[in-house]
Coordinates of C-alpha atoms in Angstrom, one line a residue:
Chain U
M150 CA 0.0 -0.1 0.1
A151 CA 3.0 2.4 0.9
L152 CA 4.3 1.6 -2.1
N153 CA 1.4 2.4 -4.3
S154 CA 1.1 5.9 -3.1
T155 CA 4.7 6.6 -3.7
Q156 CA 4.1 5.3 -7.2
I157 CA 0.9 7.5 -7.6
M158 CA 3.0 10.2 -6.5
T159 CA 5.7 9.8 -8.7
G160 CA 3.5 9.2 -11.4
A161 CA 5.3 5.8 -12.3
G162 CA 2.7 3.1 -11.2
S163 CA 1.2 1.5 -14.4
P164 CA -2.8 1.6 -14.4
R165 CA -2.8 -2.1 -13.5
E166 CA -1.2 -1.9 -10.0
L167 CA -4.1 0.6 -9.0
P168 CA -6.8 -1.2 -7.5
V169 CA -9.2 -2.6 -10.0
A170 CA -12.8 -1.2 -9.0
K171 CA -14.7 -2.8 -11.7
R172 CA -13.5 -5.1 -13.8
T173 CA -15.7 -5.3 -17.1
P174 CA -15.3 -2.3 -18.7
K175 CA -11.5 -2.4 -18.8
M176 CA -11.0 -1.7 -22.5
L177 CA -13.5 1.2 -22.6
R178 CA -11.7 2.5 -19.1
R179 CA -8.2 2.5 -20.8
L180 CA -9.8 4.2 -23.7
R181 CA -11.2 6.4 -21.7
Q182 CA -8.1 7.1 -19.9
H183 CA -6.3 7.4 -23.2
G184 CA -8.7 8.8 -25.1
L185 CA -8.2 12.7 -24.7
I186 CA -4.2 12.2 -24.6
I187 CA -4.7 10.4 -28.1
V188 CA -6.7 13.1 -29.4
L189 CA -4.1 15.9 -28.3
A190 CA -1.2 13.7 -29.8
L191 CA -3.3 13.3 -33.1
V192 CA -3.8 17.2 -33.6
F193 CA 0.0 17.5 -32.9
L194 CA 0.8 14.6 -35.4
F195 CA -1.5 15.1 -38.1
P196 CA -0.1 18.0 -40.0
L197 CA 3.1 15.8 -40.5
L198 CA 1.0 13.1 -41.8
V199 CA -0.7 15.6 -44.2
M200 CA 3.0 16.7 -45.3
V201 CA 4.0 13.0 -46.0
S202 CA 1.2 12.0 -47.7
T203 CA 1.0 15.0 -50.1
A204 CA 4.6 14.4 -50.9
L205 CA 3.5 10.7 -52.0
K206 CA 0.4 11.7 -53.9
A207 CA 0.2 11.8 -57.6
P208 CA -0.2 15.2 -58.9
Q209 CA -3.6 14.7 -59.7
D210 CA -4.4 13.7 -56.1
V211 CA -2.8 16.7 -54.6
F212 CA -5.5 19.2 -55.5
S213 CA -8.6 16.9 -54.3
S214 CA -11.5 18.8 -52.8
P215 CA -12.6 17.7 -50.1
P216 CA -8.8 16.8 -49.1
S217 CA -8.0 13.4 -48.1
L218 CA -5.4 11.6 -46.2
I219 CA -4.8 8.6 -48.4
P220 CA -3.5 8.7 -52.0
S221 CA -5.2 6.9 -54.7
E222 CA -2.2 6.0 -56.2
W223 CA 1.2 6.3 -54.0
T224 CA 4.0 7.4 -55.9
F225 CA 7.5 9.2 -55.4
D226 CA 7.0 11.5 -58.5
N227 CA 7.0 14.7 -56.1
F228 CA 10.3 13.6 -55.0
T229 CA 11.6 13.3 -58.6
K230 CA 9.8 16.9 -59.4
A231 CA 11.9 18.2 -56.1
F232 CA 14.9 17.3 -57.4
E233 CA 14.4 18.7 -60.7
Q234 CA 13.5 22.1 -59.3
I235 CA 15.9 22.6 -56.5
P236 CA 19.6 20.9 -56.2
V237 CA 18.1 19.1 -53.0
W238 CA 21.3 17.2 -52.5
R239 CA 23.4 20.1 -52.5
Y240 CA 21.2 22.1 -50.0
L241 CA 21.2 19.5 -48.0
G242 CA 25.0 19.1 -48.0
N243 CA 25.0 22.8 -47.1
T244 CA 22.7 22.6 -44.2
M245 CA 24.6 19.6 -43.1
L246 CA 27.9 21.3 -43.0
V247 CA 26.5 24.5 -41.2
A248 CA 24.7 22.1 -38.4
G249 CA 27.4 19.9 -38.1
L250 CA 30.5 23.0 -37.7
S251 CA 28.0 24.7 -35.2
V252 CA 27.6 21.4 -33.4
L253 CA 31.4 21.0 -33.5
G254 CA 32.0 24.6 -32.3
T255 CA 29.4 24.4 -29.4
V256 CA 30.7 20.9 -28.2
L257 CA 34.4 22.3 -28.1
A258 CA 33.7 25.9 -26.7
C259 CA 30.6 25.7 -24.4
P260 CA 32.1 23.3 -21.9
L261 CA 35.2 25.3 -21.7
V262 CA 33.7 28.6 -20.6
A263 CA 31.2 26.7 -18.6
Y264 CA 34.1 25.4 -16.5
A265 CA 35.7 28.5 -16.1
L266 CA 32.1 29.9 -14.8
S267 CA 31.6 26.9 -12.5
K268 CA 35.2 25.1 -11.4
V269 CA 38.0 27.5 -11.8
K270 CA 38.2 29.6 -8.6
W271 CA 39.2 32.9 -10.2
A272 CA 37.9 36.6 -9.7
G273 CA 36.5 36.6 -13.3
A274 CA 33.7 34.0 -12.6
K275 CA 30.9 36.3 -11.6
P276 CA 31.4 39.3 -13.7
L277 CA 31.7 37.0 -16.5
F278 CA 28.6 34.9 -15.4
I279 CA 26.4 38.1 -15.5
M280 CA 27.9 39.1 -19.0
V281 CA 26.6 35.4 -20.2
L282 CA 23.3 36.0 -18.4
A283 CA 23.0 39.7 -20.2
T284 CA 23.7 38.5 -23.5
M285 CA 21.2 35.6 -23.3
M286 CA 18.6 38.5 -22.7
L287 CA 19.4 40.9 -25.3
P288 CA 17.0 40.9 -28.5
P289 CA 19.2 39.4 -31.2
Q290 CA 17.7 42.4 -33.3
V291 CA 20.2 44.7 -31.5
T292 CA 23.0 43.2 -32.9
L293 CA 21.9 41.7 -35.9
I294 CA 23.0 45.0 -38.2
P295 CA 26.2 45.8 -36.8
L296 CA 27.1 41.9 -37.1
F297 CA 26.0 42.2 -40.8
L298 CA 28.4 45.0 -41.4
I299 CA 31.1 43.3 -39.5
W300 CA 30.7 40.0 -42.1
N301 CA 30.0 42.2 -44.8
G302 CA 33.1 44.2 -44.2
L303 CA 35.2 41.2 -44.0
G304 CA 33.9 39.7 -47.5
A305 CA 32.3 37.1 -45.6
T306 CA 28.5 37.2 -47.0
N307 CA 27.8 34.2 -49.1
T308 CA 30.3 31.9 -46.6
Y309 CA 29.2 30.2 -43.7
L310 CA 31.4 31.8 -41.5
P311 CA 28.6 34.2 -40.0
L312 CA 26.7 31.0 -39.3
V313 CA 29.3 29.1 -37.8
V314 CA 31.9 31.2 -35.9
P315 CA 29.7 32.4 -33.3
A316 CA 29.1 29.0 -32.4
F317 CA 33.3 28.3 -31.9
L318 CA 32.9 31.3 -29.4
G319 CA 30.3 29.7 -27.4
T320 CA 26.4 30.1 -27.2
P321 CA 25.3 32.2 -23.8
F322 CA 22.4 29.6 -23.5
F323 CA 24.3 26.4 -23.7
I324 CA 27.3 28.0 -21.5
F325 CA 24.2 28.5 -18.8
L326 CA 23.3 25.2 -19.1
I327 CA 26.6 23.4 -18.8
R328 CA 27.5 25.6 -15.9
Q329 CA 24.1 24.8 -14.2
F330 CA 25.0 21.1 -14.4
L331 CA 29.0 21.4 -13.5
M332 CA 27.2 23.4 -10.3
N333 CA 26.5 20.3 -8.6
V334 CA 29.9 18.3 -9.4
P335 CA 31.6 18.4 -6.1
D336 CA 34.7 20.2 -5.9
D337 CA 36.6 17.6 -4.0
L338 CA 36.4 15.4 -7.0
L339 CA 38.2 17.9 -9.1
E340 CA 40.7 18.9 -5.9
A341 CA 41.6 15.1 -5.7
A342 CA 43.2 15.5 -9.4
R343 CA 44.7 18.8 -9.1
L344 CA 46.6 17.3 -5.7
D345 CA 47.7 14.4 -7.9
G346 CA 49.6 16.8 -10.3
A347 CA 47.1 16.5 -13.0
S348 CA 47.3 19.8 -14.9
E349 CA 44.4 22.0 -15.4
L350 CA 43.6 21.1 -19.1
R351 CA 43.9 17.1 -18.2
T352 CA 41.6 17.5 -15.1
Y353 CA 39.1 19.1 -17.5
A354 CA 39.9 16.5 -20.1
T355 CA 39.7 13.3 -18.0
I356 CA 37.5 14.5 -15.7
V357 CA 34.9 17.2 -16.3
L358 CA 34.0 16.4 -20.0
P359 CA 32.8 12.9 -18.9
I360 CA 30.7 13.9 -16.2
A361 CA 29.2 16.8 -18.0
R362 CA 28.3 14.5 -21.0
P363 CA 24.6 14.8 -20.7
A364 CA 24.7 18.4 -20.5
I365 CA 26.9 18.6 -23.6
V366 CA 25.1 16.3 -25.6
T367 CA 21.7 18.0 -24.9
A368 CA 23.4 21.4 -25.8
A369 CA 24.8 19.6 -29.2
V370 CA 21.3 18.2 -30.1
F371 CA 19.8 21.6 -29.7
Q372 CA 22.4 23.4 -31.6
F373 CA 21.9 20.9 -34.3
V374 CA 18.5 21.5 -34.5
W375 CA 18.6 25.0 -34.0
A376 CA 21.4 25.4 -36.9
W377 CA 19.3 23.0 -39.1
T378 CA 16.0 25.0 -38.9
D379 CA 17.7 28.7 -38.9
F380 CA 16.0 30.9 -41.0
L381 CA 16.9 34.2 -40.5
N382 CA 20.7 34.0 -40.5
P383 CA 21.0 32.3 -44.2
L384 CA 18.4 34.7 -45.1
I385 CA 20.5 37.7 -44.3
Y386 CA 23.9 36.2 -44.8
L387 CA 23.6 33.8 -48.4
N388 CA 22.8 35.5 -51.3
D389 CA 24.4 33.1 -53.9
E390 CA 22.1 30.0 -54.7
S391 CA 24.7 27.4 -54.6
T392 CA 25.6 28.4 -51.1
Y393 CA 21.7 28.1 -49.9
T394 CA 20.6 26.0 -47.0
L395 CA 17.3 24.1 -47.4
S396 CA 15.3 26.7 -45.1
I397 CA 15.9 29.8 -48.1
G398 CA 16.1 27.1 -50.8
L399 CA 12.6 26.2 -50.7
Y400 CA 11.4 29.3 -51.7
A401 CA 12.1 28.0 -55.2
F402 CA 8.7 26.3 -55.0
F403 CA 7.0 29.6 -55.0
G404 CA 6.3 30.2 -58.7
E405 CA 4.6 33.4 -60.3
N406 CA 1.2 32.7 -59.7
D407 CA 0.9 29.3 -58.2
V408 CA 3.0 27.1 -55.6
A409 CA 3.8 23.5 -56.5
W410 CA 3.0 21.7 -53.5
G411 CA 3.7 18.2 -54.1
P412 CA 7.2 18.7 -54.7
L413 CA 7.5 21.6 -51.7
M414 CA 6.1 18.9 -49.4
A415 CA 8.2 16.1 -50.6
A416 CA 11.1 18.9 -50.2
C417 CA 9.8 19.6 -46.7
T418 CA 9.7 15.6 -45.9
M419 CA 13.2 15.6 -47.0
F420 CA 14.3 18.6 -44.9
T421 CA 12.4 17.0 -41.7
L422 CA 13.7 13.7 -41.8
P423 CA 17.5 14.4 -40.3
A424 CA 16.0 16.7 -37.6
L425 CA 13.3 13.9 -37.0
I426 CA 16.1 11.3 -36.8
I427 CA 18.6 13.3 -34.5
F428 CA 15.3 13.9 -32.4
L429 CA 14.4 10.3 -31.8
I430 CA 18.3 9.6 -31.1
G431 CA 18.6 12.3 -28.7
Q432 CA 15.1 12.3 -27.6
K433 CA 15.9 11.7 -23.6
F434 CA 18.6 14.2 -23.4
F435 CA 15.9 16.8 -25.5
I436 CA 12.9 16.3 -23.2
G437 CA 15.4 16.2 -20.0
G438 CA 16.8 19.5 -21.2
I439 CA 14.1 21.7 -21.9
S440 CA 12.7 21.0 -18.2
A441 CA 16.1 21.2 -16.7
G442 CA 16.9 24.4 -18.4
A443 CA 13.7 26.2 -17.4
I444 CA 13.2 24.6 -13.7
K445 CA 16.7 25.3 -12.2
Chain T
M130 CA 34.1 40.4 17.6
S131 CA 35.7 39.6 14.3
M132 CA 37.1 42.9 14.0
L133 CA 39.1 42.3 17.0
T134 CA 40.5 38.9 16.1
R135 CA 41.2 40.2 12.8
R136 CA 43.6 42.7 14.5
R137 CA 45.5 40.2 16.7
P138 CA 49.2 40.4 15.6
E139 CA 49.5 36.8 15.2
A140 CA 46.5 36.4 13.1
R141 CA 47.9 38.9 10.9
S142 CA 51.4 37.2 10.7
T143 CA 49.8 33.8 9.7
R144 CA 48.0 35.5 7.2
R145 CA 51.1 37.4 5.9
T146 CA 52.9 34.0 5.8
E147 CA 50.2 32.5 3.6
G148 CA 49.8 35.6 1.8
S149 CA 53.2 35.2 0.1
K150 CA 51.8 31.9 -1.6
H151 CA 48.2 33.3 -2.2
P152 CA 48.7 36.1 -5.0
R153 CA 50.7 33.6 -7.0
R154 CA 48.3 31.1 -6.8
N155 CA 45.4 33.4 -7.3
R156 CA 47.3 34.8 -10.2
R157 CA 47.9 31.4 -11.8
S158 CA 44.3 30.5 -11.4
F159 CA 43.0 33.8 -13.0
W160 CA 44.9 33.2 -15.9
I161 CA 43.4 29.8 -16.2
G162 CA 40.1 31.1 -15.9
V163 CA 40.7 33.8 -18.7
A164 CA 42.0 30.9 -20.8
F165 CA 39.2 28.7 -20.4
A166 CA 37.0 31.5 -21.0
S167 CA 38.8 33.0 -23.7
P168 CA 36.2 31.7 -26.6
F169 CA 33.3 33.4 -24.7
I170 CA 35.6 36.7 -23.9
V171 CA 36.3 37.4 -27.5
G172 CA 32.7 36.2 -28.3
F173 CA 31.5 38.7 -25.9
L174 CA 33.6 41.6 -27.3
G175 CA 33.1 41.1 -30.9
L176 CA 29.8 39.7 -31.0
F177 CA 28.0 41.4 -28.2
A178 CA 29.7 44.3 -27.1
Y179 CA 31.1 45.9 -30.1
P180 CA 27.7 45.3 -31.9
I181 CA 25.8 46.9 -29.1
L182 CA 27.8 50.0 -29.0
A183 CA 27.9 50.2 -32.8
S184 CA 23.8 49.8 -33.3
G185 CA 23.4 52.5 -30.6
Y186 CA 25.5 54.7 -32.7
Y187 CA 24.1 53.7 -36.0
S188 CA 20.6 54.8 -34.2
F189 CA 21.6 58.4 -34.4
T190 CA 22.8 58.1 -37.9
D191 CA 21.5 58.1 -41.5
F192 CA 23.4 55.0 -42.9
N193 CA 22.6 53.3 -45.9
L194 CA 25.6 50.9 -46.2
F195 CA 27.3 52.7 -49.2
Q196 CA 28.0 55.6 -47.4
S197 CA 29.7 56.0 -44.2
P198 CA 27.0 56.8 -41.2
D199 CA 26.0 60.5 -41.1
W200 CA 25.0 61.8 -37.7
V201 CA 21.2 62.9 -37.4
G202 CA 20.7 63.0 -33.7
L203 CA 17.2 61.9 -32.6
D204 CA 16.0 61.8 -36.4
N205 CA 15.1 58.4 -36.8
Y206 CA 13.3 58.4 -33.5
E207 CA 11.2 61.1 -34.4
Q208 CA 10.4 59.5 -38.0
M209 CA 9.3 56.3 -36.2
A210 CA 6.8 58.6 -34.6
N211 CA 5.3 59.8 -37.6
D212 CA 5.8 56.4 -39.7
D213 CA 2.4 54.6 -40.0
V214 CA 3.9 51.4 -40.9
F215 CA 5.7 51.4 -37.5
W216 CA 3.0 51.7 -35.7
K217 CA 0.9 49.2 -37.6
S218 CA 3.7 46.5 -37.1
L219 CA 4.0 47.6 -33.6
A220 CA 0.2 46.9 -33.0
N221 CA 0.3 43.9 -35.2
T222 CA 3.0 42.3 -32.9
L223 CA 1.2 43.2 -29.7
V224 CA -2.3 41.7 -31.0
L225 CA -0.3 38.5 -31.6
A226 CA 1.3 38.7 -28.2
V227 CA -2.1 39.4 -26.5
L228 CA -3.4 36.5 -28.5
G229 CA -0.8 33.8 -28.5
V230 CA 0.6 34.1 -24.8
P231 CA -2.5 33.3 -22.9
L232 CA -3.5 30.6 -25.5
T233 CA -0.2 28.9 -25.2
I234 CA 0.0 28.9 -21.1
A235 CA -3.6 27.6 -21.1
I236 CA -2.9 24.9 -23.6
A237 CA 0.6 23.9 -22.5
L238 CA -1.0 23.7 -18.7
G239 CA -3.8 21.8 -20.0
G240 CA -1.9 19.3 -22.0
A241 CA 0.5 19.1 -19.3
H242 CA -2.2 17.8 -17.0
L243 CA -3.5 15.4 -19.4
L244 CA -0.1 14.2 -19.8
N245 CA 0.7 14.1 -16.2
T246 CA -2.0 11.1 -15.5
P247 CA -0.4 7.8 -14.9
I248 CA -0.7 6.0 -17.9
K249 CA 1.3 3.6 -20.0
G250 CA 3.1 4.9 -23.1
Q251 CA 3.4 8.4 -21.4
P252 CA 7.0 8.9 -23.0
L253 CA 5.5 8.3 -26.8
Y254 CA 2.4 10.8 -26.2
R255 CA 5.0 13.4 -24.9
A256 CA 7.8 12.6 -27.9
V257 CA 4.8 13.4 -30.1
I258 CA 3.6 16.3 -28.8
Y259 CA 7.1 17.8 -28.6
L260 CA 7.9 16.8 -32.0
P261 CA 6.6 19.9 -34.0
S262 CA 8.9 22.2 -31.9
I263 CA 11.9 20.6 -34.1
I264 CA 10.5 20.8 -37.4
P265 CA 11.9 23.8 -39.2
I266 CA 9.8 26.6 -38.8
V267 CA 9.7 27.3 -42.5
V268 CA 8.4 23.7 -43.3
G269 CA 5.8 24.2 -40.6
G270 CA 5.0 27.4 -42.0
Y271 CA 4.5 26.1 -45.7
L272 CA 2.7 22.9 -44.2
W273 CA 0.2 25.0 -42.5
R274 CA -0.3 27.5 -45.6
W275 CA -1.5 24.3 -47.2
L276 CA -3.5 23.1 -44.2
L277 CA -5.3 26.5 -44.2
N278 CA -5.9 26.5 -47.9
T279 CA -9.3 27.4 -48.3
Q280 CA -10.2 24.9 -51.2
Y281 CA -7.9 22.0 -50.7
G282 CA -6.9 22.6 -47.0
F283 CA -7.8 20.1 -44.3
V284 CA -8.7 22.9 -41.4
N285 CA -11.6 24.3 -43.3
Y286 CA -12.6 20.5 -44.2
F287 CA -12.5 19.6 -40.6
L288 CA -14.8 23.0 -39.9
S289 CA -17.2 22.1 -42.2
W290 CA -18.0 18.6 -40.5
F291 CA -19.5 20.8 -38.0
G292 CA -21.3 23.1 -40.4
I293 CA -19.1 26.0 -40.2
T294 CA -17.7 27.6 -43.6
G295 CA -14.0 28.4 -42.2
P296 CA -12.5 31.5 -43.4
S297 CA -10.0 32.4 -45.8
W298 CA -7.2 32.5 -43.4
L299 CA -4.6 34.2 -45.2
Q300 CA -6.3 36.5 -47.4
E301 CA -8.7 38.3 -44.9
P302 CA -6.9 40.7 -42.7
D303 CA -8.8 39.7 -39.6
W304 CA -7.7 36.1 -39.9
T305 CA -4.1 36.4 -40.7
K306 CA -3.3 36.6 -36.9
P307 CA -5.3 34.0 -35.5
A308 CA -3.6 31.7 -38.4
I309 CA -0.1 32.9 -37.2
V310 CA -0.8 32.2 -33.4
L311 CA -2.3 28.4 -34.5
V312 CA 1.1 28.0 -36.3
V313 CA 3.2 28.9 -33.3
L314 CA 0.7 27.1 -30.7
W315 CA 1.4 23.8 -33.1
T316 CA 4.9 24.2 -31.3
V317 CA 3.8 24.4 -28.1
G318 CA 4.9 21.0 -26.9
G319 CA 8.2 22.8 -25.2
T320 CA 6.1 25.0 -23.0
M321 CA 3.9 21.8 -22.3
I322 CA 7.0 19.6 -21.0
I323 CA 8.4 22.3 -18.7
Y324 CA 4.8 22.6 -17.5
L325 CA 5.0 18.6 -16.8
A326 CA 8.2 18.5 -15.1
A327 CA 6.6 21.0 -12.6
L328 CA 3.4 19.2 -12.1
K329 CA 5.2 16.5 -11.2
D330 CA 6.8 18.4 -7.8
V331 CA 3.2 19.3 -6.8
P332 CA 3.0 17.4 -3.4
H333 CA 0.2 14.6 -3.7
E334 CA -0.4 15.5 -0.3
L335 CA -2.2 18.8 -1.3
Y336 CA -4.6 16.9 -3.6
E337 CA -5.5 14.4 -0.9
A338 CA -6.1 17.5 1.5
A339 CA -7.9 19.1 -0.9
S340 CA -10.1 16.0 -1.9
I341 CA -11.0 15.3 1.8
D342 CA -12.2 18.8 2.1
G343 CA -14.5 18.4 -0.5
A344 CA -13.1 20.2 -3.3
G345 CA -14.0 19.2 -6.9
P346 CA -11.2 18.8 -9.8
W347 CA -11.7 22.7 -10.7
R348 CA -11.2 23.9 -7.2
R349 CA -8.3 21.7 -6.9
F350 CA -6.8 23.1 -9.8
L351 CA -7.5 26.7 -9.0
N352 CA -6.4 26.1 -5.0
V353 CA -3.4 23.5 -5.7
T354 CA -2.2 23.4 -9.0
W355 CA -2.0 27.0 -10.2
P356 CA -0.5 28.5 -7.4
T357 CA 2.0 25.9 -7.1
V358 CA 2.9 26.0 -11.0
S359 CA 2.8 29.6 -10.8
P360 CA 6.7 30.4 -10.6
V361 CA 6.5 28.5 -13.7
T362 CA 4.1 30.4 -15.2
L363 CA 6.1 33.5 -14.5
F364 CA 9.1 32.2 -16.4
Q365 CA 6.7 30.6 -19.5
V366 CA 4.9 33.9 -19.5
I367 CA 8.3 36.2 -20.1
V368 CA 10.1 33.5 -22.3
C369 CA 6.8 33.5 -24.8
L370 CA 6.2 37.1 -24.5
I371 CA 9.6 37.8 -25.5
A372 CA 9.3 35.4 -28.4
Y373 CA 6.2 36.7 -29.5
L374 CA 7.8 40.4 -29.3
Q375 CA 10.5 39.2 -31.9
I376 CA 8.2 37.0 -34.0
F377 CA 9.6 36.7 -37.4
T378 CA 9.8 33.5 -39.5
E379 CA 6.3 32.5 -39.0
P380 CA 4.6 35.5 -40.7
Y381 CA 7.3 35.9 -43.0
V382 CA 6.8 32.5 -44.3
L383 CA 3.0 32.5 -43.9
A384 CA 3.0 35.8 -46.2
Q385 CA 5.6 35.3 -48.5
E386 CA 4.4 35.3 -52.0
R387 CA 7.6 35.3 -54.4
L388 CA 11.1 34.6 -53.9
N389 CA 12.7 37.8 -52.8
N390 CA 9.5 40.0 -52.9
I391 CA 8.3 41.8 -50.0
S392 CA 5.0 40.5 -48.5
S393 CA 3.4 41.3 -45.6
G394 CA -0.2 40.1 -46.2
P395 CA -3.7 41.7 -46.9
D396 CA -3.6 45.1 -45.8
Q397 CA -0.3 44.3 -43.9
S398 CA -2.0 42.5 -41.3
M399 CA 1.0 40.2 -41.1
L400 CA 3.8 42.8 -40.9
T401 CA 5.3 42.2 -37.3
Y402 CA 8.2 44.7 -35.7
A403 CA 10.7 42.0 -36.5
M404 CA 9.6 41.9 -40.2
Y405 CA 9.6 45.6 -40.5
L406 CA 13.0 46.1 -38.9
Y407 CA 14.1 43.5 -41.7
Q408 CA 12.9 45.0 -44.4
N409 CA 14.3 48.6 -43.3
A410 CA 17.8 47.0 -42.9
F411 CA 18.0 44.6 -45.6
V412 CA 15.6 45.6 -48.4
Y413 CA 15.7 49.6 -48.0
L414 CA 19.4 49.5 -46.5
K415 CA 18.1 52.0 -44.3
M416 CA 20.5 50.5 -41.4
G417 CA 20.3 53.8 -39.1
Y418 CA 16.4 53.5 -38.9
A419 CA 16.4 49.6 -38.3
S420 CA 18.9 50.5 -35.4
A421 CA 16.9 52.8 -33.9
M422 CA 14.2 50.5 -34.2
A423 CA 16.0 47.8 -32.4
W424 CA 16.6 49.8 -29.3
V425 CA 12.8 50.6 -29.3
L426 CA 12.4 47.0 -29.7
F427 CA 14.7 46.3 -26.5
I428 CA 13.3 49.0 -24.7
V429 CA 9.6 47.6 -25.2
T430 CA 10.9 44.3 -24.4
L431 CA 12.4 45.7 -21.2
I432 CA 9.3 47.7 -20.0
V433 CA 6.8 44.7 -20.8
T434 CA 8.9 42.2 -19.1
L435 CA 9.1 44.6 -15.9
V436 CA 5.4 45.0 -15.9
V437 CA 4.8 41.4 -15.8
L438 CA 7.5 41.1 -13.1
A439 CA 6.0 43.7 -11.1
S440 CA 2.4 42.4 -11.4
S441 CA 3.9 38.7 -10.3
K442 CA 3.8 39.8 -6.4
R443 CA 0.1 39.2 -6.9
W444 CA -0.3 36.2 -8.7
V445 CA 2.8 34.1 -7.9
H446 CA 3.4 32.0 -5.1
Y447 CA 6.7 30.9 -3.7
G448 CA 6.4 27.6 -1.6
S449 CA 7.1 27.4 1.7
K450 CA 10.0 29.8 1.7

């Protein structure tokens, strides 16, 4: 009984372990329990189903009124057309390059800075932390124009430098996230290593990095999805079609008077897939990460 | 007392002997700190400090990218006051926030409540609801344009089941804002999961006590759940408000008609503040004016946040502390 109440409290108990009041309408009860949640989940999932089904419809099926989710004929025609209209592979490659380098930068820089903020005893830790918080709160629009002018002055428009270099200098949000995580690591652990004569860099690499792995993976997964889905920065910095990421490359499906919905949805599906895969792999970190970042 | 002990000569002498070691160690750890923090120090100077100063300076200049900035004092700010489009974009943005923030909070908390029931497959449901948050906003925007299509879209088709003739969402000025909010609400999963984590911390005894006192579900929600999660709600309201004040991609994608074409929806009803700022900067190349707009946005954000924080004393409860 005591076990049961803790299970209810933590929400860990499955319905089966609760006292069964009536046996007969078990299916119904379960359905009612799940019902609203299933409806809610379907509402969120439905648009994605429409995306995939539109992508797989034959051109004559795309424009059907009333709309239907099940195509009369499954075909990859829209994908073929998408590849004809825009260089999908190149845009995918460009996007992958930007996202990959951003993740690399984040993983290299953010834990370093977070370590300096939490585990190195020095006078700069506090003021620097305040700077991290302040930059987190500043609207990006304030720095948008001078940043554009800097990169433009350096001749770096139409390159990926403006999209990627900032990640190597540490993203305030991720520094904050990893710092919060490191604050919970006992100092004794690091002190022991230092007493053994390990250099600061060695202590960092062999003790801090492995411990902070969950936080670093969270940051990496978030950074991947942010860079993958970013729209504003590619819009500002990339003007040469060969450098486009998918975010801005999809425009090509908007014609003078109409939109090529079938191929567009096919391209959208291909654009969504990598983010989806990363999400499924990193799901645990993702969902843990957002609640940790918010509540701590 | 402590003053006395500190002045005792022995104490001072021990400090002095240690003192000869400490500065060196402190200096060492100072440079270690600087070394580890160096990426952010460079980033802060290059990506924040300098740009903030520069943007402040540009906001007082006439600057079109090709000529060097020309000091004009408060002209940009005065021009803003007389710019109808500026006011229109500000009003549009505020309407979106007023419409979107309460809906986000209500749906996120309601959904979290549903998900919080001990139920099999909860991780799956949670993942499905969070899923749209990782979909590229551009994809979400195009997808919803398709769903909201008057003739071939599912939204109006579903409405017709209930005998409702859906509006032409993206063609009627009155309906474009609900359309934008709808697209944003699709990504409410992140907020919902933060609430879910908060709900797990609500002490079960409180619900039991309320039930014994004869409180129904609604009373239990008002008297137990709502006050307990109110600090989280404060956080969510502020984050959500700031996001709405800066909203750009969703309306941009929903309004977009052609490649590199400035579109702002019927009767400019989808033109948000951030969109107008972007247009001024990168389409009209009025860098000075856009910088001034960025500062006004910053100040508006600050004021709105402070107002919410000030109001929070009345409705946020901080546990037993």
